[in-house]
Coordinates of C-alpha atoms in Angstrom, one line a residue:
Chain O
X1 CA 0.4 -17.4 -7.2
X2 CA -2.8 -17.2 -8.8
X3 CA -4.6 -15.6 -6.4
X4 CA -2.1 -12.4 -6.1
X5 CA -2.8 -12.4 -10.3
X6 CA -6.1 -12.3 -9.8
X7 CA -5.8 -8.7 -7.2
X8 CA -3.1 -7.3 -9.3
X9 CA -5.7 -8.0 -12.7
X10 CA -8.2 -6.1 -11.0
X11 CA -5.9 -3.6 -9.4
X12 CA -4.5 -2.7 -12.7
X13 CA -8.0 -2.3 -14.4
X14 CA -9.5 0.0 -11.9
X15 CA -6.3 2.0 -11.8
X16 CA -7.4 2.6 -15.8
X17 CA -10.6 3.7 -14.9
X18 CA -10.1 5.8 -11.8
X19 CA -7.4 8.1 -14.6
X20 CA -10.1 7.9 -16.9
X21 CA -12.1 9.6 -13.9
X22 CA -9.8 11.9 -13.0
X23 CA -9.5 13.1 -16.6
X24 CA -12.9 13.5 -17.1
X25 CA -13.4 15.2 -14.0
X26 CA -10.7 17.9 -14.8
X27 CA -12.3 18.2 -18.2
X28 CA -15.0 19.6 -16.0
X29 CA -13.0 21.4 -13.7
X30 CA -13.6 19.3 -10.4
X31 CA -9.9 18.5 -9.1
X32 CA -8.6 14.3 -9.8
X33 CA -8.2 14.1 -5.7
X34 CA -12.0 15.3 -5.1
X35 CA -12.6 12.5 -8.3
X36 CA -10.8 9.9 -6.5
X37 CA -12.0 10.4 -2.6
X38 CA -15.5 10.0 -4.3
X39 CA -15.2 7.3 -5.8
X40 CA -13.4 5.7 -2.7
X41 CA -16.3 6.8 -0.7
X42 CA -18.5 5.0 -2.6
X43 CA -16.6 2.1 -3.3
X44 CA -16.1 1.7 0.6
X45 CA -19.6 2.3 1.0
X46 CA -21.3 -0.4 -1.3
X47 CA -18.7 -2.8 0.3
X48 CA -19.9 -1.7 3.9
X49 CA -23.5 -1.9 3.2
X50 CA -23.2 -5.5 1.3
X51 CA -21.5 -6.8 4.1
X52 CA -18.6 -7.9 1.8
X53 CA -15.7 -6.0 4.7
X54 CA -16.5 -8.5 7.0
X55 CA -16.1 -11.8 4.3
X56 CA -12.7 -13.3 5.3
X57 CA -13.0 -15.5 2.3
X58 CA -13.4 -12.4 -0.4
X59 CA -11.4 -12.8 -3.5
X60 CA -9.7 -9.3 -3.5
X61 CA -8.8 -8.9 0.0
X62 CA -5.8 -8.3 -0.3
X63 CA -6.7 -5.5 -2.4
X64 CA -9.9 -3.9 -0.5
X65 CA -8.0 -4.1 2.8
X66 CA -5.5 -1.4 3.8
X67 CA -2.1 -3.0 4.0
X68 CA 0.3 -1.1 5.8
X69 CA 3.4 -2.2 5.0
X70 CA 2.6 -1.2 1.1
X71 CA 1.6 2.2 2.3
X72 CA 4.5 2.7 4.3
X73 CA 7.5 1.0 2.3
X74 CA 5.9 1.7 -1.3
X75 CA 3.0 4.5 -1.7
X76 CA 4.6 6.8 0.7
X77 CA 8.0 7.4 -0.3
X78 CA 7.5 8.5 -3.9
X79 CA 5.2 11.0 -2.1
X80 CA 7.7 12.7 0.3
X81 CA 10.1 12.5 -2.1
X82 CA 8.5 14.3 -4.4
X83 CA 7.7 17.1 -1.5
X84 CA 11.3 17.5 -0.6
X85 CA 12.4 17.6 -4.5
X86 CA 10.2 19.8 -5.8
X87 CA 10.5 22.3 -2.9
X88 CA 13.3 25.3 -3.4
X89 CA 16.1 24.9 -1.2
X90 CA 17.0 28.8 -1.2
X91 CA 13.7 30.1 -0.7
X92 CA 13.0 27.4 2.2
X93 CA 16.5 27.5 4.3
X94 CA 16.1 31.0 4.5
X95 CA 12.8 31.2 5.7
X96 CA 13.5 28.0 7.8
X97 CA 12.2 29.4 11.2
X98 CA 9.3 30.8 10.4
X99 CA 8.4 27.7 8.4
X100 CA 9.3 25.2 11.5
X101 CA 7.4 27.7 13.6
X102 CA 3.9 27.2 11.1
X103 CA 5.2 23.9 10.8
X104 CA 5.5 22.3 14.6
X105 CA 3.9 25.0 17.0
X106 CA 1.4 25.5 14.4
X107 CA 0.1 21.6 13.6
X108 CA 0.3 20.7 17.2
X109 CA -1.3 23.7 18.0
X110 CA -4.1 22.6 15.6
X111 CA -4.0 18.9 17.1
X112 CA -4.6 20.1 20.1
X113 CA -7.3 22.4 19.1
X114 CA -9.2 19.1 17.2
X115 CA -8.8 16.9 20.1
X116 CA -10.3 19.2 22.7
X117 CA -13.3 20.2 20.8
X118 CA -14.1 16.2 19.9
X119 CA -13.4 15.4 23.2
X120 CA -16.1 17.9 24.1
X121 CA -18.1 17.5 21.4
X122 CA -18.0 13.7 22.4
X123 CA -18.7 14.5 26.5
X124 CA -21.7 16.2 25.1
X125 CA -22.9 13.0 24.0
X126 CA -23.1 14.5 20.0
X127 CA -22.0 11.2 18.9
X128 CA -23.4 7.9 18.2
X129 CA -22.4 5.8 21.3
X130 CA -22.5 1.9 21.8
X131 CA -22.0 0.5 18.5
X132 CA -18.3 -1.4 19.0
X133 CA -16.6 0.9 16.0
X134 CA -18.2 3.8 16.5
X135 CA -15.7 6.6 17.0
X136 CA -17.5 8.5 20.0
X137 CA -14.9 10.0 21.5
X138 CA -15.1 9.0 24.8
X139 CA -11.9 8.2 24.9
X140 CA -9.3 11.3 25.0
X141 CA -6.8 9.0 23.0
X142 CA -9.2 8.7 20.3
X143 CA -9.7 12.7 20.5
X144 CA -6.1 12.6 20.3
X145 CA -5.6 10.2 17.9
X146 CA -7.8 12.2 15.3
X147 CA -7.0 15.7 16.3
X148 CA -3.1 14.6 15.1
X149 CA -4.3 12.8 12.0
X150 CA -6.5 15.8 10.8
X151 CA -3.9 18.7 11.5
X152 CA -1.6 18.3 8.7
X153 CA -3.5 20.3 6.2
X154 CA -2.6 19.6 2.1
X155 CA -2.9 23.3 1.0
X156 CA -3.1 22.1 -2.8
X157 CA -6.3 24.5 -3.6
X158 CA -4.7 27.1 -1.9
X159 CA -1.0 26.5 -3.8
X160 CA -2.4 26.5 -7.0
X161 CA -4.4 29.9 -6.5
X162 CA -1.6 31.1 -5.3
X163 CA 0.6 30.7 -8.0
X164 CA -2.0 31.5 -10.7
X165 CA -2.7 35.4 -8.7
X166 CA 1.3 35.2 -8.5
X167 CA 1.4 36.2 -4.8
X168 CA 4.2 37.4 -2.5
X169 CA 7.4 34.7 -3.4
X170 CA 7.7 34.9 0.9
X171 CA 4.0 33.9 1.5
X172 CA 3.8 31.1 -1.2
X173 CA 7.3 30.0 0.3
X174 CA 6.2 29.6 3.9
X175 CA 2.9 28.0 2.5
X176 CA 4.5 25.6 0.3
X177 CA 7.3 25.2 3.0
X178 CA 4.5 24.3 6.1
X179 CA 3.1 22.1 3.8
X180 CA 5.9 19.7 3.4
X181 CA 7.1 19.6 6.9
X182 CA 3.5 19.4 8.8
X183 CA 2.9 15.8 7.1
X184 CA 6.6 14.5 9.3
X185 CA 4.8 16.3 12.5
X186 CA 1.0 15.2 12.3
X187 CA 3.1 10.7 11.4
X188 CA 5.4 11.7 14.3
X189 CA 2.4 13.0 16.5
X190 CA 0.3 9.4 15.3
X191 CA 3.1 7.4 16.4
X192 CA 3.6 9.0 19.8
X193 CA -0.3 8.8 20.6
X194 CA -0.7 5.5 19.2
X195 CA 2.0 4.0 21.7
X196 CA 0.4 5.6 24.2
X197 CA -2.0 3.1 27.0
X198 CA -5.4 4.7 26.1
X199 CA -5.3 5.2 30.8
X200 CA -2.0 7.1 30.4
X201 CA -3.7 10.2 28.8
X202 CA -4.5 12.9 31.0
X203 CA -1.0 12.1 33.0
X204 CA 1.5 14.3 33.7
X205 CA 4.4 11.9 32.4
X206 CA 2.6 10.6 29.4
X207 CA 3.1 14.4 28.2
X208 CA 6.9 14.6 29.1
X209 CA 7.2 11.2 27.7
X210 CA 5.2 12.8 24.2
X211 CA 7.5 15.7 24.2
X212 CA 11.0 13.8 24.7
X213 CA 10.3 11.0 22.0
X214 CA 8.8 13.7 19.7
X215 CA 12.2 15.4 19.9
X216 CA 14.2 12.4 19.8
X217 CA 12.4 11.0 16.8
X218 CA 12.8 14.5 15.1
X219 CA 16.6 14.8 15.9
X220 CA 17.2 10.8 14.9
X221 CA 15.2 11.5 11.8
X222 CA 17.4 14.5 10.7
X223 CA 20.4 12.6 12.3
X224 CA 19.7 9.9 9.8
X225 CA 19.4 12.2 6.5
X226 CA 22.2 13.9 7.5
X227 CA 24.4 10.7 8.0
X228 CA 22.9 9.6 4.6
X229 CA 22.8 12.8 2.6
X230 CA 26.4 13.6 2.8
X231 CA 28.0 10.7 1.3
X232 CA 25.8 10.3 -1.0
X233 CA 26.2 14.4 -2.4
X234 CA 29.8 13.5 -1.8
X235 CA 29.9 10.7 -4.2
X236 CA 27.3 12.5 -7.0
X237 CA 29.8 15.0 -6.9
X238 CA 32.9 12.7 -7.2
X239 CA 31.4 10.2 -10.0
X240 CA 31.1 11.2 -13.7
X241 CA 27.7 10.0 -14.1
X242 CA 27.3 12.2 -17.7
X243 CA 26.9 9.4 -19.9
X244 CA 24.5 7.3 -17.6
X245 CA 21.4 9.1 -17.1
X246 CA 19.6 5.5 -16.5
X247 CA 22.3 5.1 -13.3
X248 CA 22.3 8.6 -12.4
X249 CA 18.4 9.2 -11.5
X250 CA 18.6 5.4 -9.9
X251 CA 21.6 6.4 -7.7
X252 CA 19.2 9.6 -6.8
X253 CA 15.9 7.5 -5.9
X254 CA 17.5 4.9 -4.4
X255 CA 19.5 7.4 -2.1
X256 CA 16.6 8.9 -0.4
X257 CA 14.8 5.2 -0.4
X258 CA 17.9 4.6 1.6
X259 CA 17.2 7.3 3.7
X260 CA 13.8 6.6 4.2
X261 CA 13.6 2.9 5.3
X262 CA 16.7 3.1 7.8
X263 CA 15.0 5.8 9.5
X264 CA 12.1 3.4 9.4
X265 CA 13.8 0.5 10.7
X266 CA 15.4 2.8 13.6
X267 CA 11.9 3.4 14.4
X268 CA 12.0 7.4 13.0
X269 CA 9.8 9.1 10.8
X270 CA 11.5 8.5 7.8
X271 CA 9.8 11.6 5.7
X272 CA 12.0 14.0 8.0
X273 CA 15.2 12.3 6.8
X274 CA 15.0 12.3 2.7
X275 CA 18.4 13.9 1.7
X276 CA 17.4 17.0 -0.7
X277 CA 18.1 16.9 -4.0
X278 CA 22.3 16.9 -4.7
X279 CA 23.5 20.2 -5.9
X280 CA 25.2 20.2 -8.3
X281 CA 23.8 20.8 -12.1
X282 CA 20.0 21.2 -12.8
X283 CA 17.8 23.1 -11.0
X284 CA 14.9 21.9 -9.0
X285 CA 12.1 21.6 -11.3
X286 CA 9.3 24.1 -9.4
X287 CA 11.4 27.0 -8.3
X288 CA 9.0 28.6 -5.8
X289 CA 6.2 29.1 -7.9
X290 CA 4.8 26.3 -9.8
X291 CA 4.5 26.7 -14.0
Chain S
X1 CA 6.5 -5.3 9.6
X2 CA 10.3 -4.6 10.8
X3 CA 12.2 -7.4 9.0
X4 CA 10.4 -6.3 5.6
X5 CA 11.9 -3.0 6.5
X6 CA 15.6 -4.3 7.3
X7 CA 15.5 -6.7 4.2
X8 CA 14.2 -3.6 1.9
X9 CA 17.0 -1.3 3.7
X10 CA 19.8 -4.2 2.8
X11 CA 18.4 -3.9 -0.6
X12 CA 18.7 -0.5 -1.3
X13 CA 22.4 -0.2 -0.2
X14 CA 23.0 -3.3 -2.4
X15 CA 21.5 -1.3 -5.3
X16 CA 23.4 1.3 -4.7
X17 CA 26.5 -0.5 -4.7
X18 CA 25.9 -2.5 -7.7
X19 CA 25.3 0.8 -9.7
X20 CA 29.0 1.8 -8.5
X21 CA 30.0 -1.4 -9.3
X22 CA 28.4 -1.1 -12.7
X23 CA 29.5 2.7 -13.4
X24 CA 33.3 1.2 -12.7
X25 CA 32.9 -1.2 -14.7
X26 CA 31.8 0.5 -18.1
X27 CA 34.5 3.4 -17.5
X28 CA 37.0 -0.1 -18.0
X29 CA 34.9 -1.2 -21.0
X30 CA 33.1 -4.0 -19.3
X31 CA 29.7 -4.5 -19.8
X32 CA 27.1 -3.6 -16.9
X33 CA 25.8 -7.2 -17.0
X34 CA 29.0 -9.1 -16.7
X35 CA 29.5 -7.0 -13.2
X36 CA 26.1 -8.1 -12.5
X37 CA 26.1 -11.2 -13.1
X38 CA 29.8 -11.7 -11.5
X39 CA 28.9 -10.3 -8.1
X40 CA 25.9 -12.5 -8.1
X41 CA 28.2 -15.3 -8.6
X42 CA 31.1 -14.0 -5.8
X43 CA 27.6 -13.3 -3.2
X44 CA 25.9 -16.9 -4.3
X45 CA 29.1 -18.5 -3.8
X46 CA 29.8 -17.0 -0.3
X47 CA 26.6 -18.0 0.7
X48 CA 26.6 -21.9 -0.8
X49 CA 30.5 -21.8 1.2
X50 CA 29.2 -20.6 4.1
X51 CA 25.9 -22.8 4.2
X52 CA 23.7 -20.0 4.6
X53 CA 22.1 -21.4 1.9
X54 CA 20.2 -23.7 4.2
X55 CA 19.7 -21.9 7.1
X56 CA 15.9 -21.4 7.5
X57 CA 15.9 -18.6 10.0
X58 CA 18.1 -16.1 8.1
X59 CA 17.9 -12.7 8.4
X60 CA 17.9 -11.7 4.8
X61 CA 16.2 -14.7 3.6
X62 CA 13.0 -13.2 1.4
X63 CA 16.0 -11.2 -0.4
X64 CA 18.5 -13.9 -1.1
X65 CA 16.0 -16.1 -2.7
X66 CA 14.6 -16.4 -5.7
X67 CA 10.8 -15.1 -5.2
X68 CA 8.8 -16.3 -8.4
X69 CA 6.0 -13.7 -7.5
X70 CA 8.0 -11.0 -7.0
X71 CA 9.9 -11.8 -10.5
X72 CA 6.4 -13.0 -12.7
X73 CA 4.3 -9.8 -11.8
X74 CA 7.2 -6.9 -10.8
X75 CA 10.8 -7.3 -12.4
X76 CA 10.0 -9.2 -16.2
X77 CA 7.0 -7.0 -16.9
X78 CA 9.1 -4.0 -17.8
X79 CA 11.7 -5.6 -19.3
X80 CA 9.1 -7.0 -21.8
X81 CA 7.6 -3.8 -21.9
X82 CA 10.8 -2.4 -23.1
X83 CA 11.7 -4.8 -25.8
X84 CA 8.6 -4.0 -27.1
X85 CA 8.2 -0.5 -27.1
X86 CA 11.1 0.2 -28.6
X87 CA 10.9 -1.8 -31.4
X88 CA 10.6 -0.3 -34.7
X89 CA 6.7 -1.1 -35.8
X90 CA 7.7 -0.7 -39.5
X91 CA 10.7 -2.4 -39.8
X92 CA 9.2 -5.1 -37.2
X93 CA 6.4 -5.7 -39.1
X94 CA 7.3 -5.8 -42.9
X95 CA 10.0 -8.5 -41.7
X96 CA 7.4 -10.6 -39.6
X97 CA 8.0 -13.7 -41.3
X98 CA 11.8 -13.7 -41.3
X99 CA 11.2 -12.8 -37.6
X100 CA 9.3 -15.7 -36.9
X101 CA 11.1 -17.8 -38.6
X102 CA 14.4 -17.4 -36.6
X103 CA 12.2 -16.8 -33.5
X104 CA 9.9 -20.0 -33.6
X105 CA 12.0 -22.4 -35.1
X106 CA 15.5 -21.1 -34.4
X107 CA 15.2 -20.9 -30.5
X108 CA 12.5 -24.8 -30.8
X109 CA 15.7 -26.4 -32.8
X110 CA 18.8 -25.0 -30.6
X111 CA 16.4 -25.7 -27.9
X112 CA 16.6 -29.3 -29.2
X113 CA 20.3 -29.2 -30.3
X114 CA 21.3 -28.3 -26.6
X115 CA 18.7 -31.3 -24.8
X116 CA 20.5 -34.1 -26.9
X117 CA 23.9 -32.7 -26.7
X118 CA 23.5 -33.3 -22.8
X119 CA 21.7 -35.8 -22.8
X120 CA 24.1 -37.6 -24.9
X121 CA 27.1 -36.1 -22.3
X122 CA 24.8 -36.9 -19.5
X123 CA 24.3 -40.7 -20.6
X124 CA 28.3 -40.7 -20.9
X125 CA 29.0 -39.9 -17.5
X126 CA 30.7 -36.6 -18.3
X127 CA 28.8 -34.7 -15.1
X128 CA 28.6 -35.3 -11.1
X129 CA 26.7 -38.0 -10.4
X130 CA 25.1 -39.2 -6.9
X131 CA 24.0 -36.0 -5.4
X132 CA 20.6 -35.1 -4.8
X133 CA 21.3 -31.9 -6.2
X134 CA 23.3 -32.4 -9.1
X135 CA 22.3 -31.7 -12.2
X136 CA 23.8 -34.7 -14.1
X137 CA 21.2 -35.0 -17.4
X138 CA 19.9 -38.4 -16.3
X139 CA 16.4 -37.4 -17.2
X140 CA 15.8 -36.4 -20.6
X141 CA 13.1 -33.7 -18.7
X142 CA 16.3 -31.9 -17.2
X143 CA 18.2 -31.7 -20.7
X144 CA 14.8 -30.8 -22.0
X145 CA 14.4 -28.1 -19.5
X146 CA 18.4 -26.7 -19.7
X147 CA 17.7 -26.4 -23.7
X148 CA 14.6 -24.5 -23.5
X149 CA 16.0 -22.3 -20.6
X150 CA 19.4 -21.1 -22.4
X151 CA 18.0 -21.1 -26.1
X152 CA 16.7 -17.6 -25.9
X153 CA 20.1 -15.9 -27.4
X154 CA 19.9 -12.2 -26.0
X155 CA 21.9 -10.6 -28.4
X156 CA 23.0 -6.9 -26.9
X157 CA 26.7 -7.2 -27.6
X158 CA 26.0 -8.0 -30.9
X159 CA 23.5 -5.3 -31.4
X160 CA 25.7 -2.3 -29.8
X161 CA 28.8 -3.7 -32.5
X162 CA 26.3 -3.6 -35.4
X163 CA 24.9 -0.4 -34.3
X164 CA 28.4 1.1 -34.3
X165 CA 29.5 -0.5 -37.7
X166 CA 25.7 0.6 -39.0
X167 CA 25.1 -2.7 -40.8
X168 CA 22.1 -3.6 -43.2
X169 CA 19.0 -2.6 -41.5
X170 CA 17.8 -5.4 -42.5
X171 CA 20.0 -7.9 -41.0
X172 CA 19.8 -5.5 -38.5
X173 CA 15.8 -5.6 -37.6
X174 CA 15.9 -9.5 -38.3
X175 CA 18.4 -10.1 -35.1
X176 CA 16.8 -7.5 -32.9
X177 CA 13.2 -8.7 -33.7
X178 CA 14.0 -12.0 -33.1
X179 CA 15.8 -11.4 -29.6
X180 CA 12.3 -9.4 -28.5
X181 CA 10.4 -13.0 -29.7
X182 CA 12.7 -15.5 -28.7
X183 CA 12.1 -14.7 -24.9
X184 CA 8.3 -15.9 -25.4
X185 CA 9.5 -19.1 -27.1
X186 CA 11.5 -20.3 -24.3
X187 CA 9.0 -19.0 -21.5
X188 CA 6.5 -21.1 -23.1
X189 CA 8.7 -24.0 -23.9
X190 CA 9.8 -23.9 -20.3
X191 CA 6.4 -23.8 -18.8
X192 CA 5.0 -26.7 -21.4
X193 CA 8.6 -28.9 -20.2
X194 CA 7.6 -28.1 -16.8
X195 CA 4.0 -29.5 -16.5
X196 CA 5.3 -32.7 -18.1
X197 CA 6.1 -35.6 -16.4
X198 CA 9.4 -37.4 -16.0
X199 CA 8.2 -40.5 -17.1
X200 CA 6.0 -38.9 -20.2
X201 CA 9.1 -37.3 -22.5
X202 CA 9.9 -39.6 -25.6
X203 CA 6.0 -41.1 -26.0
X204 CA 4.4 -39.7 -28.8
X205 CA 1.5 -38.1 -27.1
X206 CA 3.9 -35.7 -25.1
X207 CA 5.2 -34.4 -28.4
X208 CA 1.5 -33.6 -29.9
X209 CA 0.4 -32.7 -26.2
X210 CA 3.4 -29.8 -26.3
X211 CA 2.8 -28.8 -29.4
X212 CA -0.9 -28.4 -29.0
X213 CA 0.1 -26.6 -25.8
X214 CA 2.7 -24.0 -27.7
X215 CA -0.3 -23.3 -30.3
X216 CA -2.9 -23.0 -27.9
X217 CA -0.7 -20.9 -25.4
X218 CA 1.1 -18.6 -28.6
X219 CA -3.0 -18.5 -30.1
X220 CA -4.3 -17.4 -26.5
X221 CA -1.6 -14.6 -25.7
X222 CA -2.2 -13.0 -29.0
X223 CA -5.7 -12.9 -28.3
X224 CA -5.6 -11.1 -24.9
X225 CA -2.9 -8.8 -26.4
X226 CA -5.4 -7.4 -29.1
X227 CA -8.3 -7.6 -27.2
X228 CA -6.4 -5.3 -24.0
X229 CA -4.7 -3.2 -26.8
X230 CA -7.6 -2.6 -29.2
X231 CA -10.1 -0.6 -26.9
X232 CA -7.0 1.1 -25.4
X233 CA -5.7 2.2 -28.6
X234 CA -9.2 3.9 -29.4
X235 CA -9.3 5.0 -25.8
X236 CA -5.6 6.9 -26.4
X237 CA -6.6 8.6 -29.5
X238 CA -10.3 9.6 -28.4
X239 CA -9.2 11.4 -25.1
X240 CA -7.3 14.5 -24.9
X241 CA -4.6 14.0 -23.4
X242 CA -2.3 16.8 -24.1
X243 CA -2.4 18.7 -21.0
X244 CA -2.2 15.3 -18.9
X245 CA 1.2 14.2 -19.6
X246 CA 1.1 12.1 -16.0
X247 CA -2.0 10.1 -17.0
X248 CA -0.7 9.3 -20.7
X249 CA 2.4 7.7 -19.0
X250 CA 0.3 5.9 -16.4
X251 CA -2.1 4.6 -18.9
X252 CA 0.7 3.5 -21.2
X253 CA 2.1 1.8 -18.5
X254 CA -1.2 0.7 -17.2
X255 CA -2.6 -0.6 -20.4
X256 CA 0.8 -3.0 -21.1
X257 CA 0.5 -4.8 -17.8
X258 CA -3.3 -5.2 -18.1
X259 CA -2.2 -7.3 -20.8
X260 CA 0.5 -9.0 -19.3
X261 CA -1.5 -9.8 -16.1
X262 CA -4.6 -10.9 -17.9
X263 CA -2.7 -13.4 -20.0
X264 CA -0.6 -14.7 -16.9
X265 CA -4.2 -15.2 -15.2
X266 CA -5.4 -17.1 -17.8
X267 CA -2.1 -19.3 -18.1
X268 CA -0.7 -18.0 -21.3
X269 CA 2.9 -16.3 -21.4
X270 CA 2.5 -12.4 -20.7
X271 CA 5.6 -11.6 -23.2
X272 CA 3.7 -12.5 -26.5
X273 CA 0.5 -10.2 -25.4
X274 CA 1.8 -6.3 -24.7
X275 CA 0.2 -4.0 -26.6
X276 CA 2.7 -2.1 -29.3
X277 CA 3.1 1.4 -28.5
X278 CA -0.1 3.6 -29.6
X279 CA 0.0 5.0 -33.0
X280 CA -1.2 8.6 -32.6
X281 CA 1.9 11.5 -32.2
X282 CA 5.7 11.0 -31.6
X283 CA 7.6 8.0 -33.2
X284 CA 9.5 4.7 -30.8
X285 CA 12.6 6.1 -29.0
X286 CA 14.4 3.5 -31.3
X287 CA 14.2 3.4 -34.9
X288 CA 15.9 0.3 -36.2
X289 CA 19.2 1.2 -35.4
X290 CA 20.0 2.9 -31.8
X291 CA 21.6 5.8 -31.0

């Protein structure tokens, strides 16, 4: 009891001064993520070199450590959700193929393209080898591994710059529209590789196996948003939720929460199966461009 | 990692339907909270009839029971946060000691009332008796314990009829002041009661040892309240924070709980020590009377 008050003290506290950095830091034109990767960076790194990451008995371990089932059942949702609600439904159904194409061909393209030049890069001997965590690539499921994590680029810079220069509507579309799907590729991708005996790579049926579950998982996933999305855009529809505005953007959160963690307990990637935002009323509050 | 997932997706779908259940409700005219609390009474029953109650290996178990954690440090925190901030400062304020008056006393003697009332039913043999479980008011710590717990009056029925009849403001800010106070009184009397020992009620040194505690706790909340919401209430008018209308709200946020955890750390009650909503720009949602 006391012990999670003590993590959640200090959580709350350093939560104040990491806005307080990202403010100051926009004040000065540097971008809050570059602000809070920094300080991350050297917060891990004073940590590493004082030897505190290996102290089982450390007061804020909870904290320091990452915890997985935080990440994936609290941090991320809000995250996708925001993706899929603040992207345009017209502009991105119609431009759906060419999207999908940047989308899947083009992030496992990418993955691929990582892995084989770390996997060289690594054969070369151009990383540090022996240490027990050093990543030296000798393995091509470590190659893999970060080839997949690495692929799913977060064009933010690029989005913004683009909006600002007010660009072709079809080129900020399929940007914005690559940029929401490649996350659900590169977790799908993780999953597949990280299931994967690190002796299996290299075989002929580890890569139909990759290719069957990553299209299984992609069709459960959608199967899942589907199954979800339409009663709940049935029943939006149906109830008068005029006068309660508290209930209304509830029903909508917890409807793509739903979503999210039955495709997660299926064993899906649950950020291809949020329902988009119901259709009736409002419009989506970025329209294509951002403000 | 998976039954965290299937409890969180059982908990979602219950949300959803206990919004229904609530939206039905009020289109009948019946409160939100008497739908609440009735299902929770249907659901506990089914589950004392059934036994499942006492099965250790149950599925759902970490949702169907009560989780003191997850209630101290996730679920009261906003509600308290609430109350406060949308209290009228003025109104609050120039009526303090009227406030206090109902909110300190009022809630100690119908805490008292209610312990000798059952006590007195409890020493006539008007409950269960022989049980392990029963709660027959033997002990004069349980009718202590039962006092403290229902003294806190929350008024919201009587609040939405005076609102709609628009009664004296005064008698108005007195009620609604006293039901954002009252909650600390009985959180504090609760935990005091608690720490006691069966044997210790009726000796004098229980009675100054409790109210020692109630001065000391009441004295110590106040002071982490002013020292959190000093600094942060320079901090908010210092920083610009205009074009940052995500960090204001975080910080807001951010700065209440600091308070709240840093008092529940140190052992006070959390509800006496949220900072009141800054001073600088747009007035509380709430002015005295609501909407």
């Amino acid at each position: 009891h006391e012990v999670i008050g003590v993590d959640l003290m200090f959580v709350s506290y350093a939560l104040v001064l990491l806005i307080l950095l990202a403010i100051a830091a926009e004040q000065r034109h540097v971008p809050s993520s570059v602000a809070a990767i920094s300080a991350g960076a050297v917060l891990g790194g004073v940590l590493r070199l004082t030897g505190a990451d290996r102290d089982r008995d450390l007061l804020l371990r909870s904290v320091i450590f990452f915890d997985e089932e935080l990440f994936v059942y609290v941090l991320l949702p809000p995250i996708i959700f925001e993706a899929g609600f603040s992207t345009s439904r017209h502009h991105f159904f119609s431009n759906l193929f060419t999207i999908l194409l940047y989308a899947v061909v083009g992030t496992i393209a990418t993955a691929i393209l990582i892995a084989l030049a770390c996997q060289l890069a690594g054969q070369a001997g151009w990383f540090r080898v022996g240490d027990e965590d050093a990543l030296d690539f000798s393995s091509p499921k470590d190659a893999c591994l970060f080839g997949a994590l690495i692929s799913a680029t977060d064009p933010v810079a690029t989005l913004s710059i683009m909006g600002a220069y007010s660009v072709d509507p079809l080129m900020y579309t399929v940007v914005a529209g690559e940029s929401v799907l490649n996350d659900a590729v590169a977790i799908v991708l993780v999953r597949i590789l990280s299931d994967l005996k690190a002796d299996a790579f290299g075989h002929p049926a580890a890569l139909i196996f990759g290719v069957w579950k990553f299209i299984s998982i992609s069709a459960g996933s959608l199967a899942v948003g589907v199954a979800v999305a339409a009663p709940s855009a049935m029943l939006l529809r149906r109830v008068d939720l005029s006068h309660h505005a508290a209930f209304e953007l509830s029903l909508l959160l917890l409807f793509g929460y739903c979503a999210y963690v039955t495709s997660e307990v299926l064993h899906c990637s649950g950020s291809e199966s949020r329902p988009h935002p119901p259709r009736h009323g409002t419009p989506t509050p970025r329209d294509g461009t951002p403000p």
